[in-house]
Amino acid sequence: MSTPTYLIRRVLQAAAVILIVTIVVFALLHALPGGPARGILGPQATAQQIAAFDHEQGLDKPLPVQYLYYLGQLAHGDLGTSYTLNEPVSQLITERLPKTLLLTVLSAVVGLLLAVPLGMWQAVRRNKPVDYVITTLSFIAYSTPVYFLGLILVLVFSQALPWFPSQAPQGHTLGEVLAYPQGLVLPVAAGAASMVAVFSRYMRAATLENLSEDYVRTARAGGSRSRAILWRHVFRNSLTPVVAMLGYYVPVLFGGALVVEQLFNYPGMGLLFWTAAQSSDYPVLLGCVLIIAVATVTGTLLADIVQRIIDPRVKAGRS
């Protein structure tokens, strides 16, 4: 299958998944106790007030008609209104999402910059003491809850060694957040730790697999240096499964951001979601779920495309 045809097929699949996500979110919205009207008007609202609200908002129409209206609202960026903040959910997410993306991207970049060379080093030093030590530390980091790891970082690097602040930078804009970079160190470290543990293992396994391939033995027989073989050939081929897994790791990054933002009081979408969960602010919760789902689908799509570019031998049927 040609690359353009493959890309068109993957984009159509992603669009279908996003459409299914909108159906699920729409169903959850109508499954709320008392319906959307009760959530907006409050528990003291009378039956007449609820009926009037439903009629005004079109909630008394058949569900397929309501769903089409809901899609129209989504197309115009209308995710509803927050019960507690009395602000459009789209506006709240627009303010918070860039800061969450900043945190997750920095965590991913730091995690990959550490995991890739670490995994390759482990593969080269296979079954040596350093390999066992790094493997043990990776398992510990992977099995440690993000919240507990964040607390350890605060106790060590903010309390015992006052190198970094325990609270993330505050502000309404990315500029205000970036103006206090030392406040990002601990949140980024907490978010990157599990990624280093997971992707160093993937990189180690992929490197070991490529080191046993015929092209490596041929290059060695031709007199190529081990370092040149490792970085010119093995490195690129080993990145393919790592890139493929990166897209699937997007929901993990967002899930970790929720905990990290709450722990370090970082003003991103994760903290918004946490606050909304405490106050049962359903429009905010469902808006965040929808955005995370779209980000997950987009991340998976981009990972497949990048994997196809890195290794054209990957067939669409096996992606």
Coordinates of C-alpha atoms in Angstrom, one line a residue:
M1 CA 0.0 0.0 0.0
S2 CA 1.4 3.4 -1.0
T3 CA 2.2 6.0 1.6
P4 CA -0.5 8.5 0.6
T5 CA -3.2 5.8 0.7
Y6 CA -1.9 4.6 4.0
L7 CA -2.0 8.1 5.5
I8 CA -5.6 8.7 4.2
R9 CA -6.7 5.4 5.7
R10 CA -5.1 6.3 9.1
V11 CA -6.6 9.8 9.1
L12 CA -10.1 8.3 8.4
Q13 CA -9.6 5.8 11.2
A14 CA -8.6 8.5 13.6
A15 CA -11.7 10.6 12.6
A16 CA -13.9 7.5 13.2
V17 CA -12.4 7.0 16.7
I18 CA -12.9 10.6 17.6
L19 CA -16.5 10.4 16.4
I20 CA -17.0 7.4 18.7
V21 CA -15.5 9.4 21.6
T22 CA -18.0 12.2 21.0
I23 CA -20.8 9.6 21.3
V24 CA -19.4 8.2 24.5
V25 CA -19.1 11.7 26.0
F26 CA -22.6 12.6 24.9
A27 CA -23.9 9.5 26.5
L28 CA -22.1 10.2 29.8
L29 CA -23.5 13.8 29.8
H30 CA -27.0 12.4 29.6
A31 CA -26.3 9.7 32.1
L32 CA -25.7 12.3 34.9
P33 CA -27.9 12.0 37.9
G34 CA -30.9 14.2 37.1
G35 CA -29.5 15.0 33.7
P36 CA -27.6 18.2 32.6
A37 CA -30.5 20.4 33.8
R38 CA -30.2 19.2 37.4
G39 CA -26.4 19.7 37.4
I40 CA -26.7 23.2 36.1
L41 CA -29.7 24.4 38.1
G42 CA -28.8 22.6 41.3
P43 CA -30.6 20.2 43.6
Q44 CA -33.1 22.8 44.7
A45 CA -34.6 23.3 41.2
T46 CA -38.2 22.4 40.7
A47 CA -39.7 20.1 38.1
Q48 CA -41.1 23.2 36.3
Q49 CA -37.7 24.9 36.2
I50 CA -36.1 21.7 34.9
A51 CA -38.7 21.3 32.2
A52 CA -38.3 24.9 31.1
F53 CA -34.6 24.6 31.0
D54 CA -34.8 21.3 28.9
H55 CA -37.1 23.0 26.5
E56 CA -34.9 26.1 26.1
Q57 CA -31.8 24.0 25.6
G58 CA -33.5 21.4 23.3
L59 CA -33.0 18.6 25.8
D60 CA -36.6 17.5 25.4
K61 CA -35.9 16.6 21.7
P62 CA -35.1 13.0 20.5
L63 CA -31.5 11.9 21.4
P64 CA -30.3 11.7 17.7
V65 CA -31.4 15.4 17.3
Q66 CA -29.7 16.3 20.5
Y67 CA -26.5 14.5 19.4
L68 CA -26.4 16.4 16.1
Y69 CA -26.9 19.7 18.0
Y70 CA -24.1 18.6 20.4
L71 CA -21.8 17.9 17.4
G72 CA -22.6 21.4 16.1
Q73 CA -21.6 22.9 19.4
L74 CA -18.3 21.0 19.4
A75 CA -17.6 22.2 15.9
H76 CA -17.9 25.7 17.2
G77 CA -15.7 25.0 20.2
D78 CA -18.6 25.0 22.7
L79 CA -18.0 22.4 25.4
G80 CA -20.6 23.8 27.8
T81 CA -20.3 26.0 30.9
S82 CA -18.6 25.2 34.2
Y83 CA -21.1 24.8 37.0
T84 CA -18.8 26.2 39.7
L85 CA -16.7 28.8 37.7
N86 CA -19.6 29.9 35.5
E87 CA -17.2 30.2 32.5
P88 CA -17.2 28.4 29.2
V89 CA -15.3 25.1 29.4
S90 CA -13.6 25.8 26.1
Q91 CA -12.2 29.0 27.5
L92 CA -10.9 27.3 30.7
I93 CA -9.3 24.5 28.6
T94 CA -7.8 27.0 26.2
E95 CA -6.1 28.8 29.1
R96 CA -4.9 25.6 30.8
L97 CA -4.1 23.2 27.9
P98 CA -0.9 25.0 26.7
K99 CA 0.6 24.8 30.1
T100 CA -0.2 21.1 30.4
L101 CA 1.3 20.6 26.9
L102 CA 4.4 22.4 28.0
L103 CA 4.8 20.1 31.0
T104 CA 4.1 16.9 29.1
V105 CA 6.4 17.8 26.2
L106 CA 9.2 18.8 28.5
S107 CA 8.8 15.5 30.4
A108 CA 8.7 13.5 27.2
V109 CA 11.8 15.2 25.8
V110 CA 13.8 14.8 29.0
G111 CA 12.6 11.2 29.4
L112 CA 13.6 10.3 25.8
L113 CA 17.0 12.1 26.0
L114 CA 17.8 10.0 29.0
A115 CA 16.1 6.7 28.0
V116 CA 17.5 6.3 24.5
P117 CA 21.2 6.5 25.3
L118 CA 20.7 4.7 28.6
G119 CA 18.9 1.8 26.8
M120 CA 21.6 1.5 24.2
W121 CA 24.3 1.6 26.8
Q122 CA 22.6 -1.2 28.7
A123 CA 22.4 -3.3 25.5
V124 CA 26.1 -2.8 24.8
R125 CA 26.9 -3.7 28.4
R126 CA 24.4 -6.6 28.5
N127 CA 24.6 -8.8 31.6
K128 CA 27.3 -6.6 33.2
P129 CA 26.9 -5.1 36.7
V130 CA 25.9 -1.7 35.3
D131 CA 23.1 -3.4 33.3
Y132 CA 21.7 -5.1 36.4
V133 CA 21.9 -1.9 38.4
I134 CA 20.1 0.2 35.8
T135 CA 17.5 -2.5 35.3
T136 CA 16.8 -2.6 39.0
L137 CA 16.5 1.2 39.2
S138 CA 14.2 1.2 36.2
F139 CA 11.8 -1.3 37.8
I140 CA 11.8 0.7 41.0
A141 CA 11.0 3.9 39.1
Y142 CA 8.3 2.2 37.0
S143 CA 6.6 0.7 40.0
T144 CA 6.7 3.8 42.2
P145 CA 3.5 5.9 42.0
V146 CA 4.0 9.3 40.5
Y147 CA 2.5 11.0 43.6
F148 CA 5.0 9.2 45.9
L149 CA 7.9 9.9 43.6
G150 CA 6.9 13.6 43.6
L151 CA 6.8 13.7 47.4
I152 CA 10.3 12.2 47.5
L153 CA 11.6 14.8 45.1
V154 CA 10.0 17.6 47.2
L155 CA 11.5 16.2 50.5
V156 CA 14.9 15.7 49.0
F157 CA 15.4 18.6 46.6
S158 CA 13.1 21.2 48.2
Q159 CA 13.3 20.5 51.9
A160 CA 16.6 18.6 52.7
L161 CA 18.4 20.3 49.8
P162 CA 16.7 23.6 49.1
W163 CA 17.7 23.6 45.4
F164 CA 14.3 23.9 43.8
P165 CA 10.9 25.3 44.9
S166 CA 8.2 22.8 45.9
Q167 CA 5.5 24.8 44.0
A168 CA 5.4 25.0 40.3
P169 CA 5.4 28.4 38.6
Q170 CA 2.0 30.2 38.6
G171 CA 0.5 32.4 36.0
H172 CA -2.2 32.7 33.3
T173 CA 0.1 32.5 30.3
L174 CA 3.0 30.4 29.1
G175 CA 5.3 33.4 29.4
E176 CA 4.6 33.8 33.1
V177 CA 5.3 30.1 33.6
L178 CA 8.5 30.1 31.6
A179 CA 9.7 33.2 33.5
Y180 CA 10.2 30.9 36.6
P181 CA 12.0 27.9 35.0
Q182 CA 13.4 26.5 38.3
G183 CA 9.9 25.8 39.4
L184 CA 9.5 23.4 36.5
V185 CA 12.4 21.2 37.4
L186 CA 10.7 18.9 40.0
P187 CA 7.4 18.6 38.1
V188 CA 9.3 17.7 34.9
A189 CA 11.5 15.2 36.8
A190 CA 8.5 13.5 38.3
G191 CA 6.8 13.3 34.9
A192 CA 9.9 12.0 33.1
A193 CA 10.9 9.3 35.7
S194 CA 8.5 6.6 34.6
M195 CA 9.1 7.4 31.0
V196 CA 12.9 6.9 31.4
A197 CA 12.2 3.5 33.1
V198 CA 9.8 2.3 30.4
F199 CA 11.5 3.6 27.2
S200 CA 15.0 2.6 28.3
R201 CA 13.8 -1.0 28.5
Y202 CA 12.2 -0.7 25.0
M203 CA 15.4 0.8 23.6
R204 CA 17.5 -1.9 25.3
A205 CA 15.4 -4.7 23.8
A206 CA 15.4 -3.1 20.3
T207 CA 19.1 -2.5 20.3
L208 CA 19.8 -6.1 21.4
E209 CA 17.6 -7.3 18.6
N210 CA 19.3 -5.2 16.0
L211 CA 22.8 -6.1 17.2
S212 CA 22.1 -9.7 16.3
E213 CA 21.0 -8.9 12.7
D214 CA 23.0 -9.9 9.7
Y215 CA 23.7 -6.4 8.6
V216 CA 25.6 -5.7 11.9
R217 CA 27.8 -8.8 11.4
T218 CA 28.4 -7.8 7.7
A219 CA 29.4 -4.3 8.8
R220 CA 31.8 -5.7 11.4
A221 CA 33.3 -8.1 8.9
G222 CA 33.9 -5.1 6.6
G223 CA 36.0 -3.4 9.2
S224 CA 33.5 -0.8 10.4
R225 CA 34.1 0.4 14.0
S226 CA 31.6 -0.7 16.6
R227 CA 30.7 2.9 17.6
A228 CA 30.0 3.8 13.9
I229 CA 27.8 0.7 13.5
L230 CA 25.9 1.5 16.7
W231 CA 25.1 5.1 15.9
R232 CA 24.8 5.0 12.1
H233 CA 22.8 1.8 11.7
V234 CA 21.6 0.2 15.0
F235 CA 20.4 3.5 16.5
R236 CA 18.0 4.4 13.7
N237 CA 16.5 0.9 13.4
S238 CA 16.1 0.6 17.1
L239 CA 14.1 3.9 17.3
T240 CA 11.2 2.4 15.3
P241 CA 9.5 0.5 18.1
V242 CA 10.3 3.4 20.5
V243 CA 8.5 5.9 18.3
A244 CA 5.6 3.5 17.8
M245 CA 5.2 3.2 21.6
L246 CA 5.5 7.0 22.1
G247 CA 2.1 7.7 20.6
Y248 CA 0.5 5.1 22.8
Y249 CA 2.1 6.7 25.8
V250 CA 0.3 9.9 25.4
P251 CA -2.6 9.0 27.8
V252 CA 0.0 7.9 30.4
L253 CA 1.7 11.3 30.1
F254 CA -1.6 13.1 30.5
G255 CA -2.6 10.9 33.4
G256 CA 0.7 11.6 35.1
A257 CA 0.3 15.3 34.5
L258 CA -3.0 15.2 36.4
V259 CA -1.2 13.9 39.5
V260 CA 1.9 16.0 39.0
E261 CA -0.1 19.2 38.6
Q262 CA -2.1 18.6 41.7
L263 CA 1.0 17.8 43.7
F264 CA 3.0 20.8 42.6
N265 CA -0.1 23.1 42.2
Y266 CA 0.7 23.6 38.6
P267 CA -2.0 25.6 36.8
G268 CA -2.7 23.3 33.9
M269 CA -5.5 21.1 32.7
G270 CA -4.7 18.3 35.1
L271 CA -5.3 20.6 38.1
L272 CA -8.5 21.9 36.4
F273 CA -9.7 18.3 36.1
W274 CA -8.8 17.5 39.7
T275 CA -10.6 20.6 41.0
A276 CA -13.7 19.8 38.8
A277 CA -13.7 16.2 40.2
Q278 CA -13.8 17.6 43.8
S279 CA -16.9 19.8 43.0
S280 CA -18.6 17.4 40.5
D281 CA -18.3 20.0 37.7
Y282 CA -19.4 17.6 35.0
P283 CA -19.0 19.8 31.9
V284 CA -15.4 20.5 32.8
L285 CA -14.7 16.8 33.5
L286 CA -16.3 15.7 30.2
G287 CA -14.5 18.5 28.3
C288 CA -11.2 17.4 29.7
V289 CA -11.9 13.8 28.8
L290 CA -12.8 14.7 25.2
I291 CA -9.6 16.8 24.8
I292 CA -7.4 14.0 26.3
A293 CA -9.1 11.4 24.0
V294 CA -8.5 13.6 20.9
A295 CA -4.9 14.1 22.0
T296 CA -4.5 10.3 22.4
V297 CA -5.9 9.5 19.0
T298 CA -3.7 12.3 17.4
G299 CA -0.6 11.0 19.2
T300 CA -1.2 7.5 18.0
L301 CA -1.8 8.8 14.4
L302 CA 1.4 10.8 14.5
A303 CA 3.4 7.9 15.9
D304 CA 2.2 5.7 13.0
I305 CA 3.1 8.3 10.4
V306 CA 6.6 8.9 11.9
Q307 CA 7.2 5.2 12.2
R308 CA 6.3 4.9 8.5
I309 CA 8.7 7.6 7.6
I310 CA 11.5 6.2 9.7
D311 CA 11.0 2.6 8.4
P312 CA 9.2 2.5 5.0
R313 CA 9.3 -1.3 5.3
V314 CA 6.5 -1.1 7.9
K315 CA 3.4 -2.3 6.2
A316 CA 0.0 -0.7 6.9
G317 CA -1.4 -4.0 7.8
R318 CA 1.1 -4.5 10.6
S319 CA 1.0 -1.0 12.0

